[in-house]
Amino acid sequence: MFSPILTSLGSLAAFVQYSNAASAIPWAAPGEGPTTQTANYTGFSNSTLNDQNVVPGASFSRFIQIWFENTNFAVASSTPAFQKLAAQGVTFSRYMAVTHPSEPNYVASLSGSHWGMGDDNFYHIPRNISTVIDLLEEKGISWATYQENMPSTGYYGYNWASVNYNDPTQAPYDYYQRKHNPPIIHDSVVFYPERSHRIRSFNDFANDIVNGTLPQWMFITPNMVNDAHDTTIDFAGKFTDYWLNPLLEDERFNNEETLILVTFDENETYDIQNQIFSVAVGGSIPDELKGTSDNTFYTHYSTLSTVQANWDLRTLGRQDANKTVSNVFSWVANEVGYQNQDIADEDIPQFNLTKVHDGPLNSLRYTPFYAPDVSMQGASGCGVFVSPELDLTFTADEVPPAVNLTAQGSQSPWILPQNTTTLPVY
Ligand SMILES: *[C@@H]1O[C@H](CO)[C@@H](O)[C@H](O)[C@H]1NC(C)=O
Ligand SMILES: *[C@@H]1O[C@H](CO)[C@@H](O)[C@H](O)[C@H]1NC(C)=O
Ligand SMILES: *[C@@H]1O[C@H](CO)[C@@H](O)[C@H](O)[C@H]1NC(C)=O
Ligand SMILES: *[C@@H]1O[C@H](CO)[C@@H](O)[C@H](O)[C@H]1NC(C)=O
Ligand SMILES: *[C@@H]1O[C@H](CO)[C@@H](O)[C@H](O)[C@H]1NC(C)=O
Ligand SMILES: *[C@@H]1O[C@H](CO)[C@@H](O)[C@H](O)[C@H]1NC(C)=O
Ligand SMILES: *[C@@H]1O[C@H](CO)[C@@H](O)[C@H](O)[C@H]1NC(C)=O
Ligand SMILES: *[C@@H]1O[C@H](CO)[C@@H](O)[C@H](O)[C@H]1NC(C)=O
Ligand SMILES: *[C@@H]1O[C@H](CO)[C@@H](O)[C@H](O)[C@H]1NC(C)=O
């Protein structure tokens, strides 16, 4: 078996080979289809989920988000594959990512903050920091993430290169990156085996759908070529044709209670607002809205507030409870009687800023992790979920002024070496 270090060198070679012509990577199907396991992914599935209960929600009983990468709204919305999705669903025309680059956006979608992060380092977030997974589990709602080309269930490493199925004459390709896998970054998930077992590969996905055990909340990350990161939007469109379109016709994935969000992590250009293309599809969307667009102002935090409103969950008490940046998807808001905020373009915060926010994952302006304001109320009207290990007396008021650790020759204590493959001990 390759060590992660050797494989990342192999993939560096692949990257150098292709870097001047990203679109030169030929598209290829990794397998026979989304419901069949393939040796082009590293490990075959060894386990299956066993979730019995389906907890009904006000608007949907299954939420699936699928994240693509770094693409212009105008480009995505003029690509046939994405137009095809738009015709079946609701296009969100004022949906913003929350910062740059990738990793803080993925993290924000799970724990309701980017924590000041402004790069793609090997971060881990301590056990006392809650995520949407705590909120879901409190109500018995099952969940999983499915990561294409992650080599094994709950794999902890920074990246993974596997056989280059796009071009077998090339070295193994770095298809999997930890920075696009938000549950793995949160210790409140990975420290517990019954949770890390839900950080799954696409072979596990094929196993779970065939076994009828797909969970109610899913976060899906295509690999580094299929998500357009190393390629183009047309390449990603071939992936949606191969993977998503058959699943939209498959009752085991999409039925009248399903909501699927196809979104992008961030806008490609840093010096303008961070608008991204997002489209909602799936059987739970009211028929009269299919093929329309919705100009409500949304952000990645809206994925948290929307599931909270739908399933009557508590809030994390972070930006998911900040009403000005977390509007609930409009038809869901209508169904639960939630009042969204009407935000004019000029009042949308600058989401293109990076590394300017104080926080535990910003080495330039470091502060410790502090407790949320427990008096906040989320979109469901419920209060804040409090992690058992959280020191509730350590609030924003108690936090010392931010420190520039970089100037002291050090960095955030929540960064691990890139060659880490096992959980940190603390
Ligand atoms: C891997 O993918 C390539 C390209 O689509 C295909 O030719 C090959 O048959 C696949 N291998 C397996 C084991 O499925
Ligand atoms: C269901 O899951 C089990 C355990 O992973 C596996 O052995 C079995 O092949 C799966 N069933 C199908 C139909 O894939
Ligand atoms: C970024 O967002 C702006 C709107 O703020 C949009 O005009 C542009 O197409 C988006 N994408 C890129 C790559 O600029
Ligand atoms: C299944 O187990 C084998 C042996 O431990 C491992 O190599 C493989 O990666 C596992 N597959 C998954 C999807 O975890
Ligand atoms: C962020 O975008 C605004 C336009 O919306 C622009 O005026 C500003 O310069 C950008 N900020 C950075 C740091 O590029
Ligand atoms: C809510 O978001 C706005 C816009 O980013 C920000 O100005 C405000 O400080 C936030 N409020 C809280 C409590 O975080
Ligand atoms: C959360 O845990 C980390 C790591 O143990 C600690 O540094 C931090 O102070 C804790 N914060 C709160 C509010 O409990
Ligand atoms: C922190 O220190 C670094 C290195 O000395 C410097 O480049 C940077 O501008 C400082 N940042 C802040 C916010 O003080
Ligand atoms: C990780 O790399 C560092 C050097 O950056 C080295 O000292 C350490 O032994 C390596 N650890 C592992 C587990 O390979």
XYZ file of C-alpha atoms and ligand atoms in Angstrom:
552
model
C 0.000 0.000 0.000
C 1.233 3.537 -0.766
C 1.967 5.832 2.124
C 0.138 9.154 1.921
C 3.443 10.971 1.446
C 4.512 8.875 -1.522
C 1.096 9.109 -3.088
C 0.951 12.846 -2.704
C 4.293 13.095 -4.523
C 2.857 10.913 -7.259
C -0.091 13.203 -7.586
C 2.140 16.261 -7.610
C 3.703 14.812 -10.742
C 0.231 14.348 -12.196
C -0.631 17.931 -11.327
C 2.530 19.294 -12.958
C 1.742 17.268 -16.044
C -1.732 18.765 -16.385
C -1.428 22.157 -14.753
C -1.081 24.141 -17.969
C -4.107 22.537 -19.518
C -6.537 21.547 -16.808
C -9.189 20.711 -19.356
C -6.810 18.199 -20.945
C -7.699 15.624 -18.300
C -10.018 13.289 -20.212
C -13.364 12.629 -18.562
C -13.953 8.972 -17.710
C -16.565 7.101 -15.749
C -15.011 5.698 -12.567
C -17.354 2.713 -12.713
C -20.617 1.383 -14.105
C -22.723 3.944 -12.300
C -23.519 5.445 -8.893
C -25.075 2.272 -7.499
C -22.205 -0.080 -8.387
C -18.916 -0.348 -6.503
C -15.694 0.033 -8.494
C -12.033 -0.878 -8.076
C -11.225 2.594 -9.391
C -12.014 3.739 -5.852
C -9.528 2.431 -3.306
C -11.510 0.293 -0.862
C -14.638 -1.758 -1.362
C -17.336 -1.171 1.236
C -16.943 -3.165 4.461
C -19.968 -1.933 6.316
C -23.498 -0.783 5.940
C -25.582 1.714 7.841
C -28.525 0.378 9.797
C -30.897 3.253 10.380
C -34.483 2.266 11.007
C -36.431 5.415 11.713
C -37.321 8.078 9.243
C -38.057 11.304 11.059
C -40.550 13.372 9.053
C -39.855 17.043 8.478
C -42.208 19.903 7.672
C -41.061 20.124 4.042
C -38.685 17.197 3.398
C -37.455 14.088 5.164
C -34.139 13.860 3.333
C -31.599 16.619 2.643
C -28.665 16.016 0.315
C -26.050 18.635 -0.518
C -23.536 18.126 -3.318
C -20.610 20.554 -3.493
C -18.732 21.599 -6.619
C -15.738 23.960 -6.767
C -14.554 27.454 -7.677
C -16.854 28.377 -10.509
C -18.359 31.553 -11.807
C -22.150 31.864 -11.474
C -22.407 32.938 -15.105
C -20.329 29.975 -16.278
C -22.276 27.391 -14.275
C -25.612 28.831 -15.281
C -24.676 28.673 -18.974
C -23.472 25.050 -18.863
C -26.018 22.606 -20.349
C -25.744 20.038 -17.536
C -26.438 22.681 -14.893
C -29.178 24.250 -17.014
C -30.783 20.824 -17.106
C -30.776 20.765 -13.306
C -32.081 24.328 -13.160
C -35.027 23.373 -15.376
C -36.061 20.750 -12.789
C -35.625 22.892 -9.723
C -35.184 26.309 -8.140
C -32.104 28.355 -9.032
C -30.924 30.577 -6.208
C -29.810 33.836 -7.802
C -28.430 35.517 -4.625
C -26.603 32.713 -2.840
C -23.215 33.622 -1.313
C -20.258 31.618 -0.102
C -18.977 32.995 3.217
C -15.216 33.498 2.674
C -12.215 32.158 0.710
C -10.664 29.640 0.090
C -12.348 26.200 0.154
C -11.915 24.672 3.594
C -13.498 27.455 5.686
C -16.625 27.307 3.508
C -16.988 23.550 4.015
C -16.417 23.942 7.754
C -18.959 26.783 7.963
C -21.603 24.502 6.481
C -21.160 22.055 9.373
C -20.394 24.155 12.460
C -21.894 27.532 11.530
C -18.626 29.501 11.513
C -15.420 29.597 9.481
C -13.570 30.326 12.731
C -11.370 32.929 10.993
C -9.782 30.286 8.749
C -8.252 31.707 5.571
C -6.351 28.763 4.068
C -6.595 25.016 3.445
C -4.304 23.775 6.239
C -4.755 20.500 8.124
C -7.057 21.892 10.827
C -8.988 20.059 13.500
C -11.708 21.647 15.621
C -11.975 20.590 19.289
C -14.526 18.158 20.694
C -16.468 20.826 22.592
C -17.489 22.517 19.316
C -20.901 21.277 18.237
C -21.998 20.754 14.648
C -25.254 20.142 12.820
C -24.619 16.446 13.464
C -25.333 16.979 17.181
C -28.592 18.701 16.257
C -29.662 15.920 13.887
C -28.763 13.103 16.259
C -30.647 14.739 19.096
C -33.804 14.158 17.015
C -32.776 10.683 15.808
C -32.104 11.860 12.240
C -29.509 9.728 10.449
C -26.664 11.270 8.467
C -23.524 10.482 6.481
C -20.988 12.127 4.251
C -19.986 10.371 1.027
C -16.562 11.378 -0.307
C -15.527 10.204 -3.747
C -12.107 8.457 -3.760
C -11.656 8.632 0.003
C -9.774 5.348 0.496
C -11.530 3.946 3.558
C -14.378 4.724 5.927
C -13.376 7.516 8.344
C -9.933 8.010 6.688
C -8.125 10.794 8.580
C -5.248 11.800 6.237
C -4.770 15.054 4.302
C -5.207 13.595 0.823
C -5.195 10.336 -1.097
C -3.996 9.483 -4.577
C -5.464 6.476 -6.314
C -5.166 4.820 -9.705
C -5.614 7.438 -12.418
C -8.751 6.117 -14.059
C -9.005 9.233 -16.236
C -5.680 8.427 -17.827
C -4.067 5.164 -16.679
C -0.758 6.144 -18.329
C -0.346 8.769 -15.612
C 0.799 8.445 -12.003
C -1.849 7.960 -9.295
C -4.013 11.060 -9.022
C -4.782 13.076 -5.907
C -8.552 12.648 -6.186
C -9.399 12.985 -2.466
C -8.690 16.026 -0.277
C -9.558 16.326 3.404
C -10.314 20.057 3.059
C -13.546 19.167 1.217
C -14.744 16.764 3.935
C -16.182 18.857 6.783
C -17.112 16.107 9.296
C -13.517 14.781 9.354
C -12.294 18.237 10.473
C -14.497 18.244 13.593
C -13.261 16.217 16.584
C -16.826 16.092 17.944
C -17.461 13.761 15.000
C -14.271 11.782 14.458
C -13.477 10.989 18.095
C -16.554 8.742 18.260
C -16.432 5.513 16.171
C -20.202 5.392 15.708
C -19.877 8.801 14.062
C -16.646 8.375 12.078
C -18.175 5.254 10.523
C -20.563 7.694 8.814
C -17.691 9.396 6.965
C -17.983 7.173 3.936
C -16.691 6.580 0.438
C -18.599 6.378 -2.847
C -18.272 2.566 -2.680
C -20.062 2.810 0.668
C -22.669 4.950 -1.083
C -23.260 2.212 -3.657
C -23.550 -0.315 -0.829
C -25.921 1.865 1.187
C -28.292 2.721 -1.658
C -28.540 -0.904 -2.777
C -29.110 -1.976 0.834
C -31.780 0.716 1.238
C -29.909 2.380 4.087
C -29.130 5.859 2.765
C -29.545 8.263 5.667
C -31.704 11.395 5.976
C -28.942 14.052 5.828
C -26.061 13.639 3.373
C -23.060 15.731 2.398
C -21.609 14.613 -0.914
C -18.206 15.600 -2.305
C -17.195 14.544 -5.819
C -13.452 14.033 -6.373
C -10.990 16.765 -7.413
C -11.665 16.318 -11.119
C -15.417 15.698 -10.990
C -16.083 18.727 -8.766
C -14.425 21.050 -11.352
C -11.566 21.931 -8.963
C -8.815 20.624 -11.254
C -10.936 20.703 -14.401
C -13.784 22.671 -15.948
C -17.498 23.057 -15.410
C -18.190 20.967 -18.526
C -16.167 18.171 -16.950
C -18.297 18.499 -13.797
C -21.354 18.406 -16.056
C -20.261 14.987 -17.334
C -20.100 13.860 -13.721
C -23.651 15.088 -13.004
C -24.821 13.219 -16.118
C -23.055 10.051 -14.911
C -23.785 10.218 -11.197
C -26.598 12.584 -10.280
C -29.057 12.324 -13.166
C -29.678 8.563 -12.800
C -30.097 9.053 -9.051
C -32.707 11.771 -9.585
C -34.784 9.040 -11.271
C -34.071 6.503 -8.504
C -36.693 6.340 -5.728
C -34.090 5.033 -3.300
C -32.352 8.428 -3.563
C -34.985 10.935 -4.627
C -38.652 10.669 -3.732
C -41.415 13.136 -2.911
C -39.772 13.891 0.433
C -36.275 14.652 -0.883
C -34.488 18.016 -1.167
C -31.153 18.122 -3.007
C -28.930 21.208 -3.094
C -26.288 21.390 -5.811
C -23.885 24.157 -4.862
C -20.333 25.473 -5.168
C -17.907 26.182 -2.358
C -16.811 29.671 -3.436
C -16.662 32.164 -6.302
C -13.416 32.074 -8.254
C -12.590 35.785 -8.082
C -11.602 37.257 -4.725
C -12.012 40.962 -5.467
C -15.755 40.831 -6.062
C -18.691 39.543 -4.022
C -18.651 35.770 -3.375
C -21.765 34.790 -5.297
C -22.105 31.130 -6.285
C -24.424 29.082 -8.441
C -26.827 26.933 -6.420
C -29.833 24.968 -7.512
C -32.316 22.982 -5.424
C -33.884 19.895 -7.010
C -35.793 16.890 -5.709
C -39.305 15.595 -5.234
C -40.133 17.705 -2.175
C -39.969 20.968 -4.120
C -43.466 22.252 -4.923
C -44.231 21.623 -8.618
C -45.097 25.231 -9.333
C -41.561 26.277 -8.344
C -39.753 23.886 -10.667
C -37.866 25.769 -13.369
C -38.036 29.076 -11.488
C -35.454 31.195 -9.772
C -35.488 32.590 -6.241
C -33.719 35.860 -5.456
C -33.807 35.569 -1.667
C -30.356 36.238 -0.166
C -28.902 32.920 1.049
C -25.490 31.740 2.259
C -23.944 28.390 3.208
C -25.438 29.055 6.686
C -28.875 28.717 5.070
C -28.275 24.967 4.766
C -28.138 24.859 8.579
C -31.120 27.110 9.260
C -33.200 25.294 6.623
C -32.709 21.859 8.206
C -33.293 23.369 11.645
C -36.592 24.900 10.514
C -37.629 21.713 8.726
C -36.966 19.275 11.598
C -37.477 21.657 14.504
C -33.837 21.356 15.583
C -31.915 23.459 18.048
C -29.327 25.935 16.752
C -25.540 26.019 17.075
C -25.866 29.652 18.214
C -23.338 30.844 15.596
C -23.947 32.350 12.154
C -26.725 29.791 11.663
C -28.662 31.833 14.238
C -27.657 35.187 12.734
C -30.882 36.075 10.964
C -29.233 38.490 8.509
C -27.048 35.773 6.916
C -29.127 32.609 7.288
C -32.423 32.945 5.440
C -34.325 29.652 5.181
C -35.092 28.317 1.664
C -38.203 30.305 0.850
C -40.807 27.561 0.367
C -39.576 25.816 3.525
C -39.835 29.118 5.403
C -43.421 29.450 4.133
C -44.293 25.926 5.205
C -43.061 26.450 8.766
C -44.140 30.094 9.074
C -40.605 31.511 9.373
C -40.067 35.130 8.363
C -36.975 35.633 6.187
C -35.086 38.936 6.161
C -35.242 41.116 3.079
C -31.613 42.128 2.474
C -30.731 44.624 -0.279
C -27.614 43.969 -2.409
C -25.761 46.849 -0.766
C -26.431 45.376 2.686
C -24.942 41.976 1.891
C -21.726 41.660 3.934
C -18.395 41.392 2.106
C -18.061 37.627 1.907
C -14.948 37.917 -0.265
C -12.724 38.820 2.699
C -10.107 36.341 3.916
C -8.083 36.138 7.150
C -9.453 39.425 8.501
C -11.655 37.867 11.182
C -10.403 37.068 14.678
C -10.678 33.393 15.441
C -9.036 30.196 16.651
C -8.148 29.112 13.097
C -6.545 32.423 12.119
C -2.859 32.510 13.096
C -2.715 36.253 12.335
C -5.568 37.120 14.723
C -5.775 34.163 17.063
C -8.349 33.824 19.846
C -9.315 30.635 21.733
C -12.595 28.824 21.028
C -15.269 30.457 23.159
C -18.862 29.505 23.980
C -21.781 30.759 21.863
C -24.366 33.160 23.236
C -26.887 30.665 24.635
C -29.698 33.215 24.549
C -29.810 33.007 20.734
C -32.747 31.408 18.943
C -32.515 29.551 15.679
C -34.833 29.359 12.688
C -37.001 26.743 14.429
C -37.456 28.998 17.443
C -35.480 26.498 19.563
C -32.498 27.457 21.703
C -28.793 26.644 21.482
C -27.414 23.101 21.656
C -24.699 22.976 24.318
C -21.936 20.409 23.979
C -21.267 18.520 27.242
C -17.581 19.510 27.188
C -18.219 23.219 26.651
C -17.165 25.739 29.298
C -20.227 27.984 29.260
C -18.518 30.631 31.379
C -15.911 31.203 28.638
C -17.937 33.575 26.452
C -16.990 36.279 23.947
C -16.726 38.757 26.844
C -14.055 36.651 28.550
C -11.866 36.203 25.495
C -8.477 37.960 25.547
C -7.595 40.267 22.620
C -6.520 38.497 19.422
C -2.820 37.646 19.159
C -0.663 37.567 16.025
C 0.901 34.115 16.378
C 2.554 34.389 12.961
C 4.535 37.406 14.180
C 5.715 35.223 17.094
C 6.900 32.529 14.701
C 4.118 30.139 15.637
C 0.663 29.223 14.386
C -2.823 28.222 15.534
C -2.556 25.184 17.848
C -5.376 23.622 15.793
C -3.110 22.990 12.785
C -1.626 19.483 12.443
C 1.326 18.443 10.241
C 0.215 17.494 6.722
C 1.515 13.949 7.137
C -0.860 13.246 10.057
C -2.942 10.097 9.570
C -4.259 9.382 13.060
C -6.362 11.362 15.524
C -4.510 13.892 17.670
C -4.242 13.180 21.392
C -5.354 15.929 23.784
C -11.850 2.301 -14.244
O -12.250 3.333 -15.103
C -11.827 3.192 -16.438
C -12.215 4.452 -17.189
O -13.591 4.614 -17.243
C -12.465 1.940 -17.038
O -11.973 1.738 -18.346
C -12.129 0.751 -16.170
O -12.839 -0.374 -16.633
C -12.486 1.017 -14.730
N -11.997 -0.066 -13.918
C -12.817 -0.785 -13.173
C -12.165 -1.869 -12.371
O -14.025 -0.559 -13.102
C -25.548 -4.822 2.165
O -24.485 -4.581 3.055
C -23.716 -5.713 3.398
C -22.680 -5.304 4.419
O -21.850 -4.278 3.925
C -23.059 -6.285 2.157
O -22.340 -7.442 2.478
C -24.110 -6.594 1.151
O -23.488 -6.991 -0.055
C -24.983 -5.383 0.895
N -26.082 -5.749 0.045
C -26.117 -5.373 -1.188
C -27.331 -5.813 -1.941
O -25.252 -4.668 -1.692
C -18.708 36.043 -8.657
O -19.811 36.805 -8.173
C -20.185 37.890 -9.016
C -21.342 38.618 -8.375
O -20.985 39.133 -7.158
C -20.581 37.412 -10.369
O -20.843 38.523 -11.207
C -19.473 36.553 -10.960
O -19.940 35.979 -12.144
C -19.070 35.455 -9.983
N -17.992 34.622 -10.475
C -16.800 35.001 -10.843
C -15.799 33.926 -11.162
O -16.475 36.137 -10.930
C -12.313 -2.295 3.809
O -11.306 -2.945 4.572
C -10.043 -3.062 3.909
C -9.136 -3.869 4.807
O -9.114 -3.316 6.082
C -9.498 -1.668 3.637
O -8.297 -1.764 2.923
C -10.517 -0.907 2.804
O -10.051 0.403 2.610
C -11.880 -0.874 3.505
N -12.854 -0.211 2.694
C -13.517 0.875 3.115
C -14.469 1.511 2.143
O -13.381 1.337 4.218
C -14.763 42.488 -2.144
O -15.737 42.786 -3.127
C -16.065 44.169 -3.212
C -17.159 44.289 -4.254
O -18.287 43.609 -3.814
C -14.836 44.974 -3.604
O -15.166 46.351 -3.601
C -13.732 44.730 -2.582
O -12.551 45.367 -3.001
C -13.469 43.214 -2.479
N -12.496 42.975 -1.404
C -11.331 42.366 -1.616
C -10.469 42.160 -0.422
O -10.953 42.012 -2.726
C -24.497 38.816 11.876
O -23.990 39.014 10.573
C -23.696 40.375 10.271
C -23.261 40.399 8.817
O -22.112 39.580 8.623
C -22.620 40.877 11.205
O -22.381 42.239 10.949
C -23.072 40.695 12.648
O -22.008 41.035 13.506
C -23.443 39.262 12.881
N -23.977 39.093 14.230
C -23.495 38.192 15.077
C -24.147 38.135 16.416
O -22.567 37.428 14.792
C -13.005 24.087 24.021
O -11.968 23.120 24.069
C -10.684 23.632 23.762
C -9.750 22.441 23.756
O -9.807 21.744 24.935
C -10.290 24.703 24.746
O -9.069 25.264 24.351
C -11.356 25.793 24.760
O -11.078 26.749 25.744
C -12.719 25.192 25.033
N -13.715 26.252 24.943
C -14.843 26.230 25.635
C -15.735 27.401 25.510
O -15.169 25.297 26.352
C 0.941 39.433 11.779
O 2.316 39.237 11.615
C 2.720 38.949 10.286
C 4.193 38.563 10.327
O 4.934 39.501 11.040
C 2.416 40.153 9.427
O 2.791 39.877 8.076
C 0.936 40.444 9.478
O 0.621 41.611 8.753
C 0.460 40.589 10.914
N -1.002 40.631 10.859
C -1.735 41.345 11.696
C -3.208 41.282 11.542
O -1.219 41.992 12.575
C 5.797 14.134 9.532
O 6.745 15.034 8.996
C 7.624 15.572 9.969
C 8.505 16.595 9.273
O 7.693 17.622 8.809
C 8.441 14.465 10.592
O 9.260 14.994 11.607
C 7.503 13.423 11.180
O 8.253 12.326 11.634
C 6.513 12.938 10.137
N 5.543 12.079 10.815
C 5.076 10.970 10.272
C 4.013 10.243 11.058
O 5.474 10.535 9.214
